[in-house]
mmCIF file of C-alpha atoms in Angstrom:
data_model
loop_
_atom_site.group_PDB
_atom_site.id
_atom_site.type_symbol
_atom_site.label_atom_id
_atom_site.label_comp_id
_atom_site.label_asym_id
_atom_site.label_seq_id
_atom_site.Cartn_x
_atom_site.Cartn_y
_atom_site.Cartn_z
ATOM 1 C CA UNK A 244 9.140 9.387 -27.567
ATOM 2 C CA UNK A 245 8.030 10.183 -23.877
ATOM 3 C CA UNK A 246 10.359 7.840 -22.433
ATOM 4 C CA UNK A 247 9.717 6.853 -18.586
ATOM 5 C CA UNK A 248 6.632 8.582 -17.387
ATOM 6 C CA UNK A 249 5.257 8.923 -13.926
ATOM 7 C CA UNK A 250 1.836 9.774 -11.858
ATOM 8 C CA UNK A 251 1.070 12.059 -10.446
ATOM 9 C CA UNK A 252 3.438 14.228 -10.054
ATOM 10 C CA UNK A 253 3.109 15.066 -6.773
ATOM 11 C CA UNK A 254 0.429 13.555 -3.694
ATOM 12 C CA UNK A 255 -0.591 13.698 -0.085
ATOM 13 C CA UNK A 256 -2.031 11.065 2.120
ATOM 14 C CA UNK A 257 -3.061 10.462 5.341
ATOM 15 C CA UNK A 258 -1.747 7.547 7.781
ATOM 16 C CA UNK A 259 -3.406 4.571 6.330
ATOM 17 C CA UNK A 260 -4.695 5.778 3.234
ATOM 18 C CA UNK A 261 -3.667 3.733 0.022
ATOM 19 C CA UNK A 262 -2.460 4.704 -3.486
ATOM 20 C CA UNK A 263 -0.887 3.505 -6.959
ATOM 21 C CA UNK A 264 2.318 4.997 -8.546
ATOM 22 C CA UNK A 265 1.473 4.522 -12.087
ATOM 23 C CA UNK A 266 4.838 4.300 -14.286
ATOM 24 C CA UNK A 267 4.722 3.716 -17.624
ATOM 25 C CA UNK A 268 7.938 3.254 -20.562
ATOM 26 C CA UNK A 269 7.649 3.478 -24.290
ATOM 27 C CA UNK A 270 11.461 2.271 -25.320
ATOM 28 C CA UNK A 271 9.878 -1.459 -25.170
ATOM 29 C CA UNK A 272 12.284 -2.399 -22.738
ATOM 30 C CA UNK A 273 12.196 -5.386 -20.891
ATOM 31 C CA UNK A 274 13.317 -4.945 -17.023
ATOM 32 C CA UNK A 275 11.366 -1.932 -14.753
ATOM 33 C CA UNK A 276 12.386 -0.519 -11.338
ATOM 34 C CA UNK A 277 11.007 1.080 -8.588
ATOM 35 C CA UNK A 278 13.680 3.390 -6.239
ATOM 36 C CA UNK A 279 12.735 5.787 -3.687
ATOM 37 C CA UNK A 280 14.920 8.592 -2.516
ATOM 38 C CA UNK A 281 15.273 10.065 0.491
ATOM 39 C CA UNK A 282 17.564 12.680 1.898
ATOM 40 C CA UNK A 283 21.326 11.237 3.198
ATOM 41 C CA UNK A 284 19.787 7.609 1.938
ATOM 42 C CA UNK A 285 20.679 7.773 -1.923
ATOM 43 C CA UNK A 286 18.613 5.769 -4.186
ATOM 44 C CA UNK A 287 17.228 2.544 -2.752
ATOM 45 C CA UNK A 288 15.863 -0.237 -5.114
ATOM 46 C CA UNK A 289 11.791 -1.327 -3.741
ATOM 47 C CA UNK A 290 10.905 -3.707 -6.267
ATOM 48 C CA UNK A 291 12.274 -4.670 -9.775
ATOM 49 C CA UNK A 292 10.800 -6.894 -12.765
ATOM 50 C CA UNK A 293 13.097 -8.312 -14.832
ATOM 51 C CA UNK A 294 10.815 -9.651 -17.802
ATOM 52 C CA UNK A 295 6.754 -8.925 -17.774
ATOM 53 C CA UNK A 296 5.218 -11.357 -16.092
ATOM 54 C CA UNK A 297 8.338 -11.204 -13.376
ATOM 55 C CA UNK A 298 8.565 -9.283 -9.741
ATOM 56 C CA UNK A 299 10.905 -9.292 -7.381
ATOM 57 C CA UNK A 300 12.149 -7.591 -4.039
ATOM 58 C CA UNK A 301 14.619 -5.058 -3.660
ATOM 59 C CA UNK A 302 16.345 -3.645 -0.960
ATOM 60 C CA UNK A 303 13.367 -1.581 0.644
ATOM 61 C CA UNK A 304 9.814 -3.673 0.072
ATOM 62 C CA UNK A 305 8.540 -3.647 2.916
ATOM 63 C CA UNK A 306 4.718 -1.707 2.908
ATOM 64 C CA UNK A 307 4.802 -1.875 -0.606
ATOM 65 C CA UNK A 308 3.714 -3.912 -3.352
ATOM 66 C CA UNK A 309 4.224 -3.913 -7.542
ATOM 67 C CA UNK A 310 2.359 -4.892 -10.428
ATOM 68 C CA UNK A 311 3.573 -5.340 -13.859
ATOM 69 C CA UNK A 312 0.864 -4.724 -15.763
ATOM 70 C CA UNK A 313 2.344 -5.666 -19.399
ATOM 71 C CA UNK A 314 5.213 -4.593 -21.312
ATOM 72 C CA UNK A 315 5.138 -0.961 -20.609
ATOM 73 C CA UNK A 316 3.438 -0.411 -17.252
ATOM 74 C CA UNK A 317 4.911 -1.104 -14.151
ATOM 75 C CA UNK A 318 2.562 0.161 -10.799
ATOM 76 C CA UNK A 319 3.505 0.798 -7.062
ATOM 77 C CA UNK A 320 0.980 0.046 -4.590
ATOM 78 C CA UNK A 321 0.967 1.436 -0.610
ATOM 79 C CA UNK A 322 -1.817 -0.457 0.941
ATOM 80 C CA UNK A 323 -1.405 1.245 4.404
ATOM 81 C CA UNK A 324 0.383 4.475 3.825
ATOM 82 C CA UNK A 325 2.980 5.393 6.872
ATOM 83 C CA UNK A 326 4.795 8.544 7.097
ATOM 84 C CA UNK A 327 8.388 6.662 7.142
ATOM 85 C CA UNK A 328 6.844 6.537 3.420
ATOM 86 C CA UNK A 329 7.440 9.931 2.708
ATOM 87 C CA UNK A 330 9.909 10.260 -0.063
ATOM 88 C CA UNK A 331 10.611 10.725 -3.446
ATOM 89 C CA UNK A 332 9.608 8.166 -5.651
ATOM 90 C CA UNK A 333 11.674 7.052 -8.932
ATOM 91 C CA UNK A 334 10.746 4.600 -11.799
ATOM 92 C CA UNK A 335 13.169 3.051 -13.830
ATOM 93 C CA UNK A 336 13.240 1.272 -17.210
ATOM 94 C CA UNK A 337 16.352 -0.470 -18.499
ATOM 95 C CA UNK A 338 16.646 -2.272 -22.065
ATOM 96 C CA UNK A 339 18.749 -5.430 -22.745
ATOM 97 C CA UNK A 340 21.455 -4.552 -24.588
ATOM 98 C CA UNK A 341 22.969 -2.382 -22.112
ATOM 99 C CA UNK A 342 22.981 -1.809 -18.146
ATOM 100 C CA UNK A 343 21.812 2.100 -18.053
ATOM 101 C CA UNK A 344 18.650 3.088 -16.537
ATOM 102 C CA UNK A 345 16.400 5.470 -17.377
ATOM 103 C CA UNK A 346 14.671 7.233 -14.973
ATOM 104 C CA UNK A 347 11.099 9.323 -14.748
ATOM 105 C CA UNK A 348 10.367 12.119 -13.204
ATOM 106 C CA UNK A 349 9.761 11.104 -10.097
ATOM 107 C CA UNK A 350 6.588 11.346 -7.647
ATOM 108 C CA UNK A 351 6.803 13.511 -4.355
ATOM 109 C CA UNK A 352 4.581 12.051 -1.616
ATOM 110 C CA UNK A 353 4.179 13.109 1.864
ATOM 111 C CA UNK A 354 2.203 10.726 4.005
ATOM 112 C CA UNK A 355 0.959 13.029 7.139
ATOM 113 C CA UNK B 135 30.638 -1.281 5.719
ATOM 114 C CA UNK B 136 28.423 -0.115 2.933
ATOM 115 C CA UNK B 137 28.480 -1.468 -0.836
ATOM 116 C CA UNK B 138 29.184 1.783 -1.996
ATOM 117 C CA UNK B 139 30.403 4.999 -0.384
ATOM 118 C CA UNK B 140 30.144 8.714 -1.733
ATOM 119 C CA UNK B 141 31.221 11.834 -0.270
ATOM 120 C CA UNK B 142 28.091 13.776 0.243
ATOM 121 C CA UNK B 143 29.503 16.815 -0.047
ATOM 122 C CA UNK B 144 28.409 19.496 -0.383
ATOM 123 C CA UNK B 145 31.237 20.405 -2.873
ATOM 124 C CA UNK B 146 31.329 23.970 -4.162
ATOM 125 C CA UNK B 147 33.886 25.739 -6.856
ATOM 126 C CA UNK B 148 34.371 28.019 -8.718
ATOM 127 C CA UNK B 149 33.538 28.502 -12.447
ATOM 128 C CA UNK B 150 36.813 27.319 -14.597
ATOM 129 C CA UNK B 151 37.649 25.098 -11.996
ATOM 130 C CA UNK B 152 38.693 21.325 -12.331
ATOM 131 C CA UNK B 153 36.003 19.150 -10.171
ATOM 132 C CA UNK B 154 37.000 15.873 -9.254
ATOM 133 C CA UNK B 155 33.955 13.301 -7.819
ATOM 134 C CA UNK B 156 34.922 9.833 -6.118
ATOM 135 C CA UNK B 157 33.577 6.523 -5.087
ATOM 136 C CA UNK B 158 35.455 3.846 -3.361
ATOM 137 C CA UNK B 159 33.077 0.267 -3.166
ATOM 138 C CA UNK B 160 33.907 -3.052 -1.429
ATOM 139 C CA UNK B 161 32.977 -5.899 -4.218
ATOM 140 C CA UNK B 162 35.156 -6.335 -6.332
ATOM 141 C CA UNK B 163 32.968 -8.186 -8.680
ATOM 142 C CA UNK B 164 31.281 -4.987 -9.748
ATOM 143 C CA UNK B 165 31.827 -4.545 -13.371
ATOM 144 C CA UNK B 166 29.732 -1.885 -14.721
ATOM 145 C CA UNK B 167 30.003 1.289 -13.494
ATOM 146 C CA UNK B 168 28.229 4.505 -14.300
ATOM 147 C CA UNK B 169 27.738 8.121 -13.314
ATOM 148 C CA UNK B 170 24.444 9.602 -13.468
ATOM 149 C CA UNK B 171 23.932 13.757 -12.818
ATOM 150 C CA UNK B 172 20.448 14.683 -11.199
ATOM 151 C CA UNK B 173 19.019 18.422 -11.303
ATOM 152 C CA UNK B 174 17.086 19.756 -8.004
ATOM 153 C CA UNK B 175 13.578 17.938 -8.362
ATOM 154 C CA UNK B 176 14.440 15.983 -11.456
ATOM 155 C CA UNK B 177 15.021 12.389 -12.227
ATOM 156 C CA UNK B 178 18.810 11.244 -12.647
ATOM 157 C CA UNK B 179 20.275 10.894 -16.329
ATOM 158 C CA UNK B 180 23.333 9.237 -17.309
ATOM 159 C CA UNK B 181 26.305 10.755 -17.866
ATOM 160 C CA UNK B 182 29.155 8.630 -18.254
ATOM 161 C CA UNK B 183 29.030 4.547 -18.359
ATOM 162 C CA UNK B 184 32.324 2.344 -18.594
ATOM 163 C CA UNK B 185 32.964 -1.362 -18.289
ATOM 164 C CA UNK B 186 35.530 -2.726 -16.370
ATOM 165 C CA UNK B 187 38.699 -0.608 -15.572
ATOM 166 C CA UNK B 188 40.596 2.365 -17.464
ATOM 167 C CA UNK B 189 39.330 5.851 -18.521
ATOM 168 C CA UNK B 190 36.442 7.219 -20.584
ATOM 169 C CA UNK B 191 36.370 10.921 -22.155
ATOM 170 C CA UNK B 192 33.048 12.531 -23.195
ATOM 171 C CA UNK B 193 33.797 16.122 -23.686
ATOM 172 C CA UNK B 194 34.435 17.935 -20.209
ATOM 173 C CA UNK B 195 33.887 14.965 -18.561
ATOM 174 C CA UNK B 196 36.336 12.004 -18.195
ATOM 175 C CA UNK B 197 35.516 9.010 -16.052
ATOM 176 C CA UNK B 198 37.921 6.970 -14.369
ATOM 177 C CA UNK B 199 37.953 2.913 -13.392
ATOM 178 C CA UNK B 200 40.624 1.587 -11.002
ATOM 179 C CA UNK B 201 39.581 -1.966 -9.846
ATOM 180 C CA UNK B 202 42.708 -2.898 -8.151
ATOM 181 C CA UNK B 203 41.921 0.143 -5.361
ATOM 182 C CA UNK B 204 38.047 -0.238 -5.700
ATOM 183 C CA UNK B 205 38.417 3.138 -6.467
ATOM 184 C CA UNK B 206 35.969 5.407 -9.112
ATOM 185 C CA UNK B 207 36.379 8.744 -10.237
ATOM 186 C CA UNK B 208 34.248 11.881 -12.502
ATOM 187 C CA UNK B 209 36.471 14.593 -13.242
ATOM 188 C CA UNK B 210 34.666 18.067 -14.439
ATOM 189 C CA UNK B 211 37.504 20.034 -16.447
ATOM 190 C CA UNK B 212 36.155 24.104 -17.010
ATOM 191 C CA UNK B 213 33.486 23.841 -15.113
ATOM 192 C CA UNK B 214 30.037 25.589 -15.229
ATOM 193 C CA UNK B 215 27.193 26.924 -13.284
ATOM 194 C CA UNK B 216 24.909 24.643 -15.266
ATOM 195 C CA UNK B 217 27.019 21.339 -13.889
ATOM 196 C CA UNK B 218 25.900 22.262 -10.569
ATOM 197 C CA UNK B 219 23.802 19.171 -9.657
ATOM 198 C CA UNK B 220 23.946 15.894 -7.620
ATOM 199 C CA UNK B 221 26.300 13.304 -8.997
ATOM 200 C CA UNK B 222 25.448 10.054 -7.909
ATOM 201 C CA UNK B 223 28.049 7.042 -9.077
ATOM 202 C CA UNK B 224 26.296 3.474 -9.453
ATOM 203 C CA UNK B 225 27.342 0.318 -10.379
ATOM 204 C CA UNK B 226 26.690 -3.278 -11.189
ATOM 205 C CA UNK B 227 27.907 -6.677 -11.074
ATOM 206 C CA UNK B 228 26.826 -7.662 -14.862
ATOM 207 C CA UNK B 229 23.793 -6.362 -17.806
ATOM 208 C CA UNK B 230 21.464 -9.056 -17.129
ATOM 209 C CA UNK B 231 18.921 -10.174 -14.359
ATOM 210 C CA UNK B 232 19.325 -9.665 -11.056
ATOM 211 C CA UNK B 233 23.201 -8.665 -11.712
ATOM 212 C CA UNK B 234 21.963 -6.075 -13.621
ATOM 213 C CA UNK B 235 20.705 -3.991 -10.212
ATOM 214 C CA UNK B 236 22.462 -0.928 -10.095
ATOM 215 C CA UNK B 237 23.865 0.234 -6.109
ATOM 216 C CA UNK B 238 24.188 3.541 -6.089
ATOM 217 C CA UNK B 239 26.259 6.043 -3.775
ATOM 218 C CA UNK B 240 24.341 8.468 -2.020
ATOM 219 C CA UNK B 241 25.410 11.410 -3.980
ATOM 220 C CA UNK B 242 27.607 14.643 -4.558
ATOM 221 C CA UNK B 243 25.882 17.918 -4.356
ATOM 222 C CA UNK B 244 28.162 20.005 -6.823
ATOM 223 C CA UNK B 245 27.611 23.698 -6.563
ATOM 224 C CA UNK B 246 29.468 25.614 -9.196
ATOM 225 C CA UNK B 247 29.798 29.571 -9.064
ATOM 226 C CA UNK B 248 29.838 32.237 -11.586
#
């Protein structure tokens, strides 16, 4: 039982380049989250999915976009990278019966 | 004003000592409220979750609820080196949906010395 996985681990782009955060969750659980962290910011929310087949906007989506690919797999998209992107990236998977999220690893990515 | 507001410390004791971690938050619909630790270049875990108001022991580690001052609290009795981390509080309005979106506080840095 892997619970929340990331990839990769670690990544460096240029300005403009483009990339997926691949996140995936094996505790079949329903609603998925996508946080970044950054340094005197905390944890802000990018994107959520409640259900499969759901996506919605968090506090931060701007430059960013998500796919839930099924039950398990929830992706993170920069089209255009910026540096304001650098950060630490978290995924999050959360089942129904309770409100606690679980969180991956995380993905460092500087945008230079 | 923001949602929810953390000290960001840094905090640093010694080891034995009593650490006591606070959030104060401005909704008072927030129900669910939960303290997650986070290790230098790891993701955060939970520690401690309680609904609604009053106290919760697990261990060292006793959480405290007071709705009426908007006020949350994560004491550390004995504490050691390995508790030195970043304690972020969260919280929620309810389980489900949308309500379900934890805010968190920006985090304590704990440093605890041998």
């Amino acid at each position: 039982n892997a619970g929340v996985t990331q990839t990769p681990k670690f990544q460096v782009l240029k300005t403009g380049q483009s990339m997926t955060l691949q996140c995936a969750q094996d505790m079949n659980h329903n609603s998925m989250y996508w946080y970044r962290q950054d340094p005197g910011m905390g944890l802000r929310l990018i994107y959520y999915s409640a259900s499969e087949g759901t996506t919605d906007k968090g506090e931060v989506p701007n430059g960013y976009n998500v796919s839930r690919l099924n039950k398990r797999e929830f992706s993170l998209r920069l089209e255009s990278a910026a540096p304001s992107q650098t950060s630490v990236y978290f995924c999050a998977s959360r089942g129904l019966a309770g409100g606690e999220q679980f969180f991956g690893p995380g993905t460092r990515l500087t945008v230079l | 004003q923001k949602e929810v507001e953390q000290d960001p410390g840094p905090l640093s004791v010694p080891e034995g000592a009593i650490v006591s971690l606070n959030c104060t938050y401005s909704n008072s619909a927030f129900q669910y409220f939960m303290w997650y630790r986070q290790y230098s270049r790891k993701g955060p875990e939970l520690l401690m979750y309680t609904y609604s108001s009053g106290n919760k022991e697990d261990g060292r580690f006793t959480a405290q609820v007071d709705k009426s001052s908007k006020y949350i609290s994560l004491f550390i009795r004995d504490s050691q080196p390995s508790d030195s981390a970043t304690y972020l509080c969260a919280m929620s309005l309810n389980y489900g949906g949308s309500q379900g979106n934890l805010i968190f506080g920006k985090g304590t840095k704990l440093s605890v010395k041998p």
